[in-house]
DNA sequence: ATGGTTGCAAACAATTTGCACCAAA
DNA sequence: TTTGGTGCAAATTGTTTGCAACCAT
């Protein structure tokens, strides 16, 4: 096991998830990529190592345990291992994704909670921005 | 045609979309519901009036024309006719959705644009909040 | 006639499940 | 040892497409 895998195994154990080779490989893969990836890409990358079903099962668990974050886009899900909480800027034309580190001011969710009748706490937020990237807006 | 349908037809025409009975019914339905609905619910509600394929085709057109807004959640898409731009607060446990009218401060997207290397404009943003609603947190 | 629109059924893509075998704690 | 995890293939779900019929120009 290389360092990345050892770290992954350790992380899994602290979350109470059994550190099988498959899950270790999956988490290591998620951590090795900076851009969010879809399930298909992960399955392809780990072909021969993990079955498709195992990938999906693993992703579900990881999401529940908050080890990965799931971003819903264009009909399929993308997954990423969150280092820091961040958001995305997505090109409507080519689908390119840029990470952005702006953060939602706390005041926004406080104001929101104050107004809501049915909720008394907020756990998380998802914020995505859409535009056309420079490359696409150049040749169009 | 009732008032809601007449208004829908007029709106379609201003967008350059042919106001067929099917599209009128679809838009009227979208407008009649306050909560975002998924395609399945719309198909069910309009069963016998519109075919499934027509619903999906209509939703795509409407989305392109910005007549409806699409929200990606939990593996499927939800659609709503936007009165005002707003966001959602979603219960992780029961899936209940509450509309919230807080808005992203302009400063956030300005800051974002200033930092981005690959984008020079932002067209839209999607912001969703997740928590546990009072009902669910009570009996758990 | 013409060109967009519809319904139907079949195709497709993404994800989930049943089950027999296998492995980490 | 035993409880949970895995691979395989089939099933399901959500959505899209091909095509012939249709309707309003």
mmCIF file of C-alpha atoms (C1' of nucleotides) in Angstrom:
data_model
loop_
_atom_site.group_PDB
_atom_site.id
_atom_site.type_symbol
_atom_site.label_atom_id
_atom_site.label_comp_id
_atom_site.label_asym_id
_atom_site.label_seq_id
_atom_site.Cartn_x
_atom_site.Cartn_y
_atom_site.Cartn_z
ATOM 1 C CA UNK A 1 0.000 0.000 0.000
ATOM 2 C CA UNK A 2 1.356 3.382 -0.917
ATOM 3 C CA UNK A 3 0.964 6.457 1.243
ATOM 4 C CA UNK A 4 -2.192 7.633 -0.419
ATOM 5 C CA UNK A 5 -3.772 4.265 0.182
ATOM 6 C CA UNK A 6 -2.645 4.109 3.784
ATOM 7 C CA UNK A 7 -4.156 7.504 4.404
ATOM 8 C CA UNK A 8 -7.366 6.420 2.743
ATOM 9 C CA UNK A 9 -7.532 3.266 4.852
ATOM 10 C CA UNK A 10 -6.989 5.251 8.008
ATOM 11 C CA UNK A 11 -9.676 7.715 7.074
ATOM 12 C CA UNK A 12 -12.165 4.949 6.416
ATOM 13 C CA UNK A 13 -11.526 3.381 9.792
ATOM 14 C CA UNK A 14 -12.075 6.619 11.633
ATOM 15 C CA UNK A 15 -15.447 6.810 9.948
ATOM 16 C CA UNK A 16 -16.310 3.296 10.999
ATOM 17 C CA UNK A 17 -16.170 1.946 7.466
ATOM 18 C CA UNK A 18 -14.408 -1.331 6.847
ATOM 19 C CA UNK A 19 -11.234 -0.699 4.912
ATOM 20 C CA UNK A 20 -11.439 -3.213 2.106
ATOM 21 C CA UNK A 21 -8.989 -3.015 -0.793
ATOM 22 C CA UNK A 22 -11.836 -1.949 -3.028
ATOM 23 C CA UNK A 23 -12.902 0.938 -0.868
ATOM 24 C CA UNK A 24 -9.329 1.981 -0.351
ATOM 25 C CA UNK A 25 -8.751 2.016 -4.088
ATOM 26 C CA UNK A 26 -11.933 3.962 -4.629
ATOM 27 C CA UNK A 27 -11.159 6.607 -2.080
ATOM 28 C CA UNK A 28 -7.561 6.881 -3.263
ATOM 29 C CA UNK A 29 -8.821 7.435 -6.761
ATOM 30 C CA UNK A 30 -11.266 10.096 -5.670
ATOM 31 C CA UNK A 31 -8.480 11.843 -3.829
ATOM 32 C CA UNK A 32 -6.062 11.649 -6.732
ATOM 33 C CA UNK A 33 -8.229 13.774 -8.997
ATOM 34 C CA UNK A 34 -8.811 17.440 -8.456
ATOM 35 C CA UNK A 35 -11.848 17.767 -10.714
ATOM 36 C CA UNK A 36 -15.126 16.122 -9.773
ATOM 37 C CA UNK A 37 -15.548 12.886 -11.693
ATOM 38 C CA UNK A 38 -18.588 10.935 -12.705
ATOM 39 C CA UNK A 39 -19.189 7.323 -11.818
ATOM 40 C CA UNK A 40 -18.440 6.137 -15.311
ATOM 41 C CA UNK A 41 -14.965 7.675 -15.254
ATOM 42 C CA UNK A 42 -14.254 6.041 -11.940
ATOM 43 C CA UNK A 43 -15.491 2.690 -13.146
ATOM 44 C CA UNK A 44 -13.299 3.007 -16.222
ATOM 45 C CA UNK A 45 -10.256 4.025 -14.220
ATOM 46 C CA UNK A 46 -10.664 1.122 -11.840
ATOM 47 C CA UNK A 47 -11.729 -1.461 -14.380
ATOM 48 C CA UNK A 48 -10.457 -4.853 -13.378
ATOM 49 C CA UNK A 49 -9.966 -3.699 -9.803
ATOM 50 C CA UNK A 50 -13.524 -2.864 -8.806
ATOM 51 C CA UNK A 51 -16.813 -3.844 -10.245
ATOM 52 C CA UNK A 52 -19.274 -1.163 -11.298
ATOM 53 C CA UNK A 53 -21.701 -2.147 -8.574
ATOM 54 C CA UNK A 54 -18.958 -1.840 -6.001
ATOM 55 C CA UNK A 55 -18.128 1.639 -7.201
ATOM 56 C CA UNK A 56 -21.716 2.778 -6.880
ATOM 57 C CA UNK A 57 -22.131 1.118 -3.508
ATOM 58 C CA UNK A 58 -18.932 2.694 -2.287
ATOM 59 C CA UNK A 59 -19.847 6.136 -3.509
ATOM 60 C CA UNK A 60 -23.150 5.949 -1.686
ATOM 61 C CA UNK A 61 -21.498 5.027 1.555
ATOM 62 C CA UNK A 62 -18.845 7.669 1.197
ATOM 63 C CA UNK A 63 -21.447 10.264 0.512
ATOM 64 C CA UNK A 64 -23.412 9.285 3.587
ATOM 65 C CA UNK A 65 -20.244 9.420 5.662
ATOM 66 C CA UNK A 66 -19.404 12.788 4.116
ATOM 67 C CA UNK A 67 -16.146 11.464 2.762
ATOM 68 C CA UNK A 68 -17.104 12.531 -0.723
ATOM 69 C CA UNK A 69 -19.370 15.233 -1.961
ATOM 70 C CA UNK A 70 -21.807 14.656 -4.749
ATOM 71 C CA UNK A 71 -22.594 17.329 -7.292
ATOM 72 C CA UNK A 72 -25.630 16.887 -9.496
ATOM 73 C CA UNK A 73 -25.170 18.128 -13.007
ATOM 74 C CA UNK A 74 -26.563 17.529 -16.437
ATOM 75 C CA UNK A 75 -28.288 14.286 -15.636
ATOM 76 C CA UNK A 76 -25.505 12.513 -13.892
ATOM 77 C CA UNK A 77 -23.673 12.831 -10.645
ATOM 78 C CA UNK A 78 -20.112 13.940 -10.103
ATOM 79 C CA UNK A 79 -18.112 13.042 -7.045
ATOM 80 C CA UNK A 80 -15.184 14.696 -5.374
ATOM 81 C CA UNK A 81 -13.247 14.286 -2.172
ATOM 82 C CA UNK A 82 -13.630 17.616 -0.448
ATOM 83 C CA UNK A 83 -10.432 19.142 0.798
ATOM 84 C CA UNK A 84 -11.981 22.458 1.503
ATOM 85 C CA UNK A 85 -15.592 23.267 1.031
ATOM 86 C CA UNK A 86 -15.854 24.937 -2.341
ATOM 87 C CA UNK A 87 -18.157 25.495 -5.265
ATOM 88 C CA UNK A 88 -18.079 25.216 -9.042
ATOM 89 C CA UNK A 89 -18.251 27.329 -12.103
ATOM 90 C CA UNK A 90 -19.532 25.306 -15.027
ATOM 91 C CA UNK A 91 -19.404 26.092 -18.714
ATOM 92 C CA UNK A 92 -22.836 25.676 -20.273
ATOM 93 C CA UNK A 93 -21.255 24.941 -23.603
ATOM 94 C CA UNK A 94 -18.364 22.531 -23.045
ATOM 95 C CA UNK A 95 -19.057 21.409 -19.510
ATOM 96 C CA UNK A 96 -15.681 22.480 -18.181
ATOM 97 C CA UNK A 97 -15.655 22.822 -14.425
ATOM 98 C CA UNK A 98 -13.568 25.264 -12.458
ATOM 99 C CA UNK A 99 -13.346 25.110 -8.705
ATOM 100 C CA UNK A 100 -14.033 28.382 -6.995
ATOM 101 C CA UNK A 101 -13.245 29.147 -3.428
ATOM 102 C CA UNK A 102 -15.681 31.919 -2.793
ATOM 103 C CA UNK A 103 -17.908 31.043 0.076
ATOM 104 C CA UNK A 104 -21.439 31.854 0.946
ATOM 105 C CA UNK A 105 -21.455 34.544 3.640
ATOM 106 C CA UNK A 106 -22.805 33.205 6.924
ATOM 107 C CA UNK A 107 -25.289 36.006 6.957
ATOM 108 C CA UNK A 108 -27.128 34.342 4.096
ATOM 109 C CA UNK A 109 -27.907 31.117 5.877
ATOM 110 C CA UNK A 110 -28.660 32.929 9.095
ATOM 111 C CA UNK A 111 -31.169 35.103 7.357
ATOM 112 C CA UNK A 112 -32.597 32.018 5.743
ATOM 113 C CA UNK A 113 -33.053 30.190 9.020
ATOM 114 C CA UNK A 114 -34.684 33.179 10.569
ATOM 115 C CA UNK A 115 -37.267 33.173 7.799
ATOM 116 C CA UNK A 116 -37.942 29.476 7.529
ATOM 117 C CA UNK A 117 -40.997 28.047 9.222
ATOM 118 C CA UNK A 118 -40.193 24.420 8.698
ATOM 119 C CA UNK A 119 -36.485 24.164 9.298
ATOM 120 C CA UNK A 120 -34.452 24.897 12.362
ATOM 121 C CA UNK A 121 -31.006 24.042 11.146
ATOM 122 C CA UNK A 122 -29.014 23.923 7.964
ATOM 123 C CA UNK A 123 -26.331 21.334 7.472
ATOM 124 C CA UNK A 124 -24.973 22.078 4.064
ATOM 125 C CA UNK A 125 -25.342 24.057 0.922
ATOM 126 C CA UNK A 126 -24.631 23.523 -2.741
ATOM 127 C CA UNK A 127 -23.790 26.440 -4.913
ATOM 128 C CA UNK A 128 -22.978 26.209 -8.585
ATOM 129 C CA UNK A 129 -22.444 28.932 -11.104
ATOM 130 C CA UNK A 130 -23.100 28.682 -14.813
ATOM 131 C CA UNK A 131 -21.590 30.650 -17.623
ATOM 132 C CA UNK A 132 -19.711 30.307 -20.871
ATOM 133 C CA UNK A 133 -15.977 29.861 -20.599
ATOM 134 C CA UNK A 134 -13.546 32.046 -22.519
ATOM 135 C CA UNK A 135 -12.591 29.302 -24.942
ATOM 136 C CA UNK A 136 -16.175 28.615 -25.902
ATOM 137 C CA UNK A 137 -17.197 32.237 -26.137
ATOM 138 C CA UNK A 138 -14.204 32.843 -28.407
ATOM 139 C CA UNK A 139 -15.099 30.357 -31.130
ATOM 140 C CA UNK A 140 -18.853 30.749 -31.291
ATOM 141 C CA UNK B 1 -59.381 27.785 -22.299
ATOM 142 C CA UNK B 2 -59.340 29.126 -18.792
ATOM 143 C CA UNK B 3 -57.387 32.156 -17.686
ATOM 144 C CA UNK B 4 -54.342 30.202 -16.646
ATOM 145 C CA UNK B 5 -54.209 28.549 -20.028
ATOM 146 C CA UNK B 6 -54.678 31.794 -21.908
ATOM 147 C CA UNK B 7 -51.821 33.330 -19.979
ATOM 148 C CA UNK B 8 -49.660 30.316 -20.709
ATOM 149 C CA UNK B 9 -50.463 30.483 -24.416
ATOM 150 C CA UNK B 10 -49.613 34.173 -24.515
ATOM 151 C CA UNK B 11 -46.339 33.576 -22.737
ATOM 152 C CA UNK B 12 -45.372 30.848 -25.178
ATOM 153 C CA UNK B 13 -46.050 33.077 -28.157
ATOM 154 C CA UNK B 14 -43.908 35.871 -26.800
ATOM 155 C CA UNK B 15 -41.088 33.375 -26.580
ATOM 156 C CA UNK B 16 -41.579 32.275 -30.152
ATOM 157 C CA UNK B 17 -42.853 28.834 -29.194
ATOM 158 C CA UNK B 18 -45.918 27.483 -30.934
ATOM 159 C CA UNK B 19 -48.761 27.354 -28.480
ATOM 160 C CA UNK B 20 -50.086 23.854 -28.985
ATOM 161 C CA UNK B 21 -52.715 22.490 -26.588
ATOM 162 C CA UNK B 22 -50.074 20.141 -25.175
ATOM 163 C CA UNK B 23 -47.570 22.829 -24.407
ATOM 164 C CA UNK B 24 -50.254 25.035 -22.961
ATOM 165 C CA UNK B 25 -51.377 22.248 -20.672
ATOM 166 C CA UNK B 26 -47.805 21.562 -19.643
ATOM 167 C CA UNK B 27 -47.005 25.146 -18.814
ATOM 168 C CA UNK B 28 -50.315 25.633 -17.031
ATOM 169 C CA UNK B 29 -49.527 22.593 -14.929
ATOM 170 C CA UNK B 30 -46.067 23.863 -14.077
ATOM 171 C CA UNK B 31 -47.562 27.165 -13.046
ATOM 172 C CA UNK B 32 -50.300 25.619 -10.953
ATOM 173 C CA UNK B 33 -47.861 24.000 -8.543
ATOM 174 C CA UNK B 34 -45.784 25.965 -6.119
ATOM 175 C CA UNK B 35 -43.295 23.222 -5.344
ATOM 176 C CA UNK B 36 -40.852 22.037 -7.989
ATOM 177 C CA UNK B 37 -42.106 18.798 -9.527
ATOM 178 C CA UNK B 38 -40.328 15.961 -11.236
ATOM 179 C CA UNK B 39 -41.101 14.767 -14.722
ATOM 180 C CA UNK B 40 -42.828 11.659 -13.448
ATOM 181 C CA UNK B 41 -45.321 13.683 -11.415
ATOM 182 C CA UNK B 42 -46.087 15.840 -14.411
ATOM 183 C CA UNK B 43 -46.536 12.835 -16.647
ATOM 184 C CA UNK B 44 -48.881 11.301 -14.094
ATOM 185 C CA UNK B 45 -50.885 14.495 -13.695
ATOM 186 C CA UNK B 46 -51.305 14.890 -17.425
ATOM 187 C CA UNK B 47 -51.794 11.238 -18.279
ATOM 188 C CA UNK B 48 -54.192 10.919 -21.177
ATOM 189 C CA UNK B 49 -53.580 14.508 -22.180
ATOM 190 C CA UNK B 50 -49.869 14.426 -22.981
ATOM 191 C CA UNK B 51 -47.544 11.604 -23.767
ATOM 192 C CA UNK B 52 -44.417 11.125 -21.681
ATOM 193 C CA UNK B 53 -42.187 12.006 -24.606
ATOM 194 C CA UNK B 54 -44.099 15.202 -25.151
ATOM 195 C CA UNK B 55 -43.639 16.162 -21.539
ATOM 196 C CA UNK B 56 -39.881 15.670 -21.721
ATOM 197 C CA UNK B 57 -39.618 17.454 -25.033
ATOM 198 C CA UNK B 58 -41.678 20.326 -23.724
ATOM 199 C CA UNK B 59 -39.640 20.623 -20.553
ATOM 200 C CA UNK B 60 -36.441 20.802 -22.570
ATOM 201 C CA UNK B 61 -37.759 23.575 -24.731
ATOM 202 C CA UNK B 62 -39.117 25.485 -21.791
ATOM 203 C CA UNK B 63 -35.829 25.210 -20.019
ATOM 204 C CA UNK B 64 -33.947 26.504 -23.029
ATOM 205 C CA UNK B 65 -36.377 29.391 -23.316
ATOM 206 C CA UNK B 66 -36.002 30.020 -19.574
ATOM 207 C CA UNK B 67 -39.700 29.510 -19.037
ATOM 208 C CA UNK B 68 -38.992 26.866 -16.459
ATOM 209 C CA UNK B 69 -36.080 26.322 -14.191
ATOM 210 C CA UNK B 70 -34.568 22.905 -13.663
ATOM 211 C CA UNK B 71 -33.219 21.845 -10.314
ATOM 212 C CA UNK B 72 -31.066 18.744 -10.071
ATOM 213 C CA UNK B 73 -31.659 16.745 -6.941
ATOM 214 C CA UNK B 74 -31.368 13.211 -5.704
ATOM 215 C CA UNK B 75 -30.807 11.691 -9.108
ATOM 216 C CA UNK B 76 -33.672 13.242 -10.968
ATOM 217 C CA UNK B 77 -34.630 16.669 -12.165
ATOM 218 C CA UNK B 78 -37.295 18.902 -10.738
ATOM 219 C CA UNK B 79 -38.941 21.669 -12.696
ATOM 220 C CA UNK B 80 -40.626 24.861 -11.637
ATOM 221 C CA UNK B 81 -41.988 27.943 -13.305
ATOM 222 C CA UNK B 82 -39.962 30.742 -11.799
ATOM 223 C CA UNK B 83 -41.956 33.671 -10.584
ATOM 224 C CA UNK B 84 -39.058 35.228 -8.820
ATOM 225 C CA UNK B 85 -35.579 33.849 -8.769
ATOM 226 C CA UNK B 86 -35.320 31.875 -5.569
ATOM 227 C CA UNK B 87 -33.621 28.919 -3.983
ATOM 228 C CA UNK B 88 -34.546 25.850 -2.000
ATOM 229 C CA UNK B 89 -34.172 24.369 1.404
ATOM 230 C CA UNK B 90 -34.387 20.595 1.227
ATOM 231 C CA UNK B 91 -34.940 18.107 4.003
ATOM 232 C CA UNK B 92 -32.348 15.353 3.865
ATOM 233 C CA UNK B 93 -34.716 12.981 5.560
ATOM 234 C CA UNK B 94 -38.149 13.379 3.942
ATOM 235 C CA UNK B 95 -37.233 15.364 0.863
ATOM 236 C CA UNK B 96 -39.586 18.226 1.667
ATOM 237 C CA UNK B 97 -38.718 21.375 -0.235
ATOM 238 C CA UNK B 98 -39.260 24.889 0.989
ATOM 239 C CA UNK B 99 -38.764 27.877 -1.261
ATOM 240 C CA UNK B 100 -36.521 30.523 0.165
ATOM 241 C CA UNK B 101 -36.233 34.005 -1.138
ATOM 242 C CA UNK B 102 -32.815 34.900 0.140
ATOM 243 C CA UNK B 103 -30.579 35.880 -2.685
ATOM 244 C CA UNK B 104 -26.909 35.544 -3.320
ATOM 245 C CA UNK B 105 -25.235 38.906 -2.743
ATOM 246 C CA UNK B 106 -23.889 40.352 -5.967
ATOM 247 C CA UNK B 107 -20.556 40.737 -4.300
ATOM 248 C CA UNK B 108 -20.148 36.973 -4.346
ATOM 249 C CA UNK B 109 -20.341 36.554 -8.085
ATOM 250 C CA UNK B 110 -18.278 39.638 -8.660
ATOM 251 C CA UNK B 111 -15.554 38.322 -6.447
ATOM 252 C CA UNK B 112 -15.803 35.038 -8.246
ATOM 253 C CA UNK B 113 -15.421 36.564 -11.698
ATOM 254 C CA UNK B 114 -12.450 38.566 -10.546
ATOM 255 C CA UNK B 115 -10.728 35.374 -9.463
ATOM 256 C CA UNK B 116 -11.627 33.126 -12.350
ATOM 257 C CA UNK B 117 -9.059 32.554 -15.060
ATOM 258 C CA UNK B 118 -11.292 30.734 -17.470
ATOM 259 C CA UNK B 119 -14.589 32.550 -17.295
ATOM 260 C CA UNK B 120 -15.475 36.113 -18.084
ATOM 261 C CA UNK B 121 -19.186 36.084 -17.378
ATOM 262 C CA UNK B 122 -21.688 34.283 -15.237
ATOM 263 C CA UNK B 123 -25.191 33.710 -16.455
ATOM 264 C CA UNK B 124 -26.857 31.923 -13.632
ATOM 265 C CA UNK B 125 -26.421 30.275 -10.306
ATOM 266 C CA UNK B 126 -28.007 27.422 -8.442
ATOM 267 C CA UNK B 127 -28.080 27.449 -4.700
ATOM 268 C CA UNK B 128 -29.660 24.785 -2.566
ATOM 269 C CA UNK B 129 -29.591 24.312 1.167
ATOM 270 C CA UNK B 130 -29.834 21.021 2.988
ATOM 271 C CA UNK B 131 -30.983 20.338 6.510
ATOM 272 C CA UNK B 132 -33.465 18.324 8.507
ATOM 273 C CA UNK B 133 -36.941 19.749 8.820
ATOM 274 C CA UNK B 134 -38.642 20.207 12.175
ATOM 275 C CA UNK B 135 -41.058 17.326 11.631
ATOM 276 C CA UNK B 136 -38.277 14.886 10.862
ATOM 277 C CA UNK B 137 -35.996 16.044 13.632
ATOM 278 C CA UNK B 138 -38.897 15.677 16.074
ATOM 279 C CA UNK B 139 -39.611 11.976 15.489
ATOM 280 C CA UNK B 140 -36.135 10.600 15.110
ATOM 281 C "C1'" DA C 1 -47.649 20.518 -49.806
ATOM 282 C "C1'" DT C 2 -44.604 21.887 -45.791
ATOM 283 C "C1'" DG C 3 -42.570 21.961 -41.615
ATOM 284 C "C1'" DG C 4 -43.082 21.677 -36.981
ATOM 285 C "C1'" DT C 5 -45.581 18.536 -33.270
ATOM 286 C "C1'" DT C 6 -47.367 14.386 -31.362
ATOM 287 C "C1'" DG C 7 -48.008 9.457 -29.720
ATOM 288 C "C1'" DC C 8 -46.293 5.120 -29.555
ATOM 289 C "C1'" DA C 9 -42.909 1.874 -28.789
ATOM 290 C "C1'" DA C 10 -38.369 0.829 -28.683
ATOM 291 C "C1'" DA C 11 -33.706 2.345 -27.387
ATOM 292 C "C1'" DC C 12 -30.543 4.114 -24.271
ATOM 293 C "C1'" DA C 13 -27.990 5.610 -20.110
ATOM 294 C "C1'" DA C 14 -27.350 5.714 -15.295
ATOM 295 C "C1'" DT C 15 -27.943 3.306 -11.278
ATOM 296 C "C1'" DT C 16 -29.612 -0.516 -8.309
ATOM 297 C "C1'" DT C 17 -30.478 -5.227 -6.872
ATOM 298 C "C1'" DG C 18 -30.450 -10.575 -6.091
ATOM 299 C "C1'" DC C 19 -27.666 -13.971 -5.123
ATOM 300 C "C1'" DA C 20 -23.861 -17.116 -4.496
ATOM 301 C "C1'" DC C 21 -19.190 -16.701 -3.116
ATOM 302 C "C1'" DC C 22 -15.438 -14.416 -0.409
ATOM 303 C "C1'" DA C 23 -12.863 -11.832 3.230
ATOM 304 C "C1'" DA C 24 -11.876 -8.391 7.195
ATOM 305 C "C1'" DA C 25 -12.346 -8.022 11.955
ATOM 306 C "C1'" DT D 1 -16.494 -17.626 12.660
ATOM 307 C "C1'" DT D 2 -19.500 -14.550 11.306
ATOM 308 C "C1'" DT D 3 -21.099 -10.413 9.443
ATOM 309 C "C1'" DG D 4 -20.558 -7.730 6.028
ATOM 310 C "C1'" DG D 5 -18.508 -7.020 1.148
ATOM 311 C "C1'" DT D 6 -17.935 -8.357 -3.641
ATOM 312 C "C1'" DG D 7 -18.618 -9.705 -8.585
ATOM 313 C "C1'" DC D 8 -21.623 -10.922 -11.962
ATOM 314 C "C1'" DA D 9 -25.647 -10.412 -14.538
ATOM 315 C "C1'" DA D 10 -30.164 -9.017 -14.695
ATOM 316 C "C1'" DA D 11 -33.544 -5.563 -13.383
ATOM 317 C "C1'" DT D 12 -35.115 -0.851 -12.745
ATOM 318 C "C1'" DT D 13 -35.445 3.964 -13.391
ATOM 319 C "C1'" DG D 14 -35.182 8.151 -15.860
ATOM 320 C "C1'" DT D 15 -34.870 10.020 -20.257
ATOM 321 C "C1'" DT D 16 -34.338 10.152 -25.340
ATOM 322 C "C1'" DT D 17 -35.201 8.800 -30.105
ATOM 323 C "C1'" DG D 18 -37.168 6.920 -34.705
ATOM 324 C "C1'" DC D 19 -40.944 7.023 -37.214
ATOM 325 C "C1'" DA D 20 -45.507 7.349 -39.126
ATOM 326 C "C1'" DA D 21 -49.500 10.035 -38.522
ATOM 327 C "C1'" DC D 22 -51.193 14.793 -37.659
ATOM 328 C "C1'" DC D 23 -52.273 19.662 -37.716
ATOM 329 C "C1'" DA D 24 -51.987 24.321 -38.816
ATOM 330 C "C1'" DT D 25 -50.277 27.113 -42.005
#
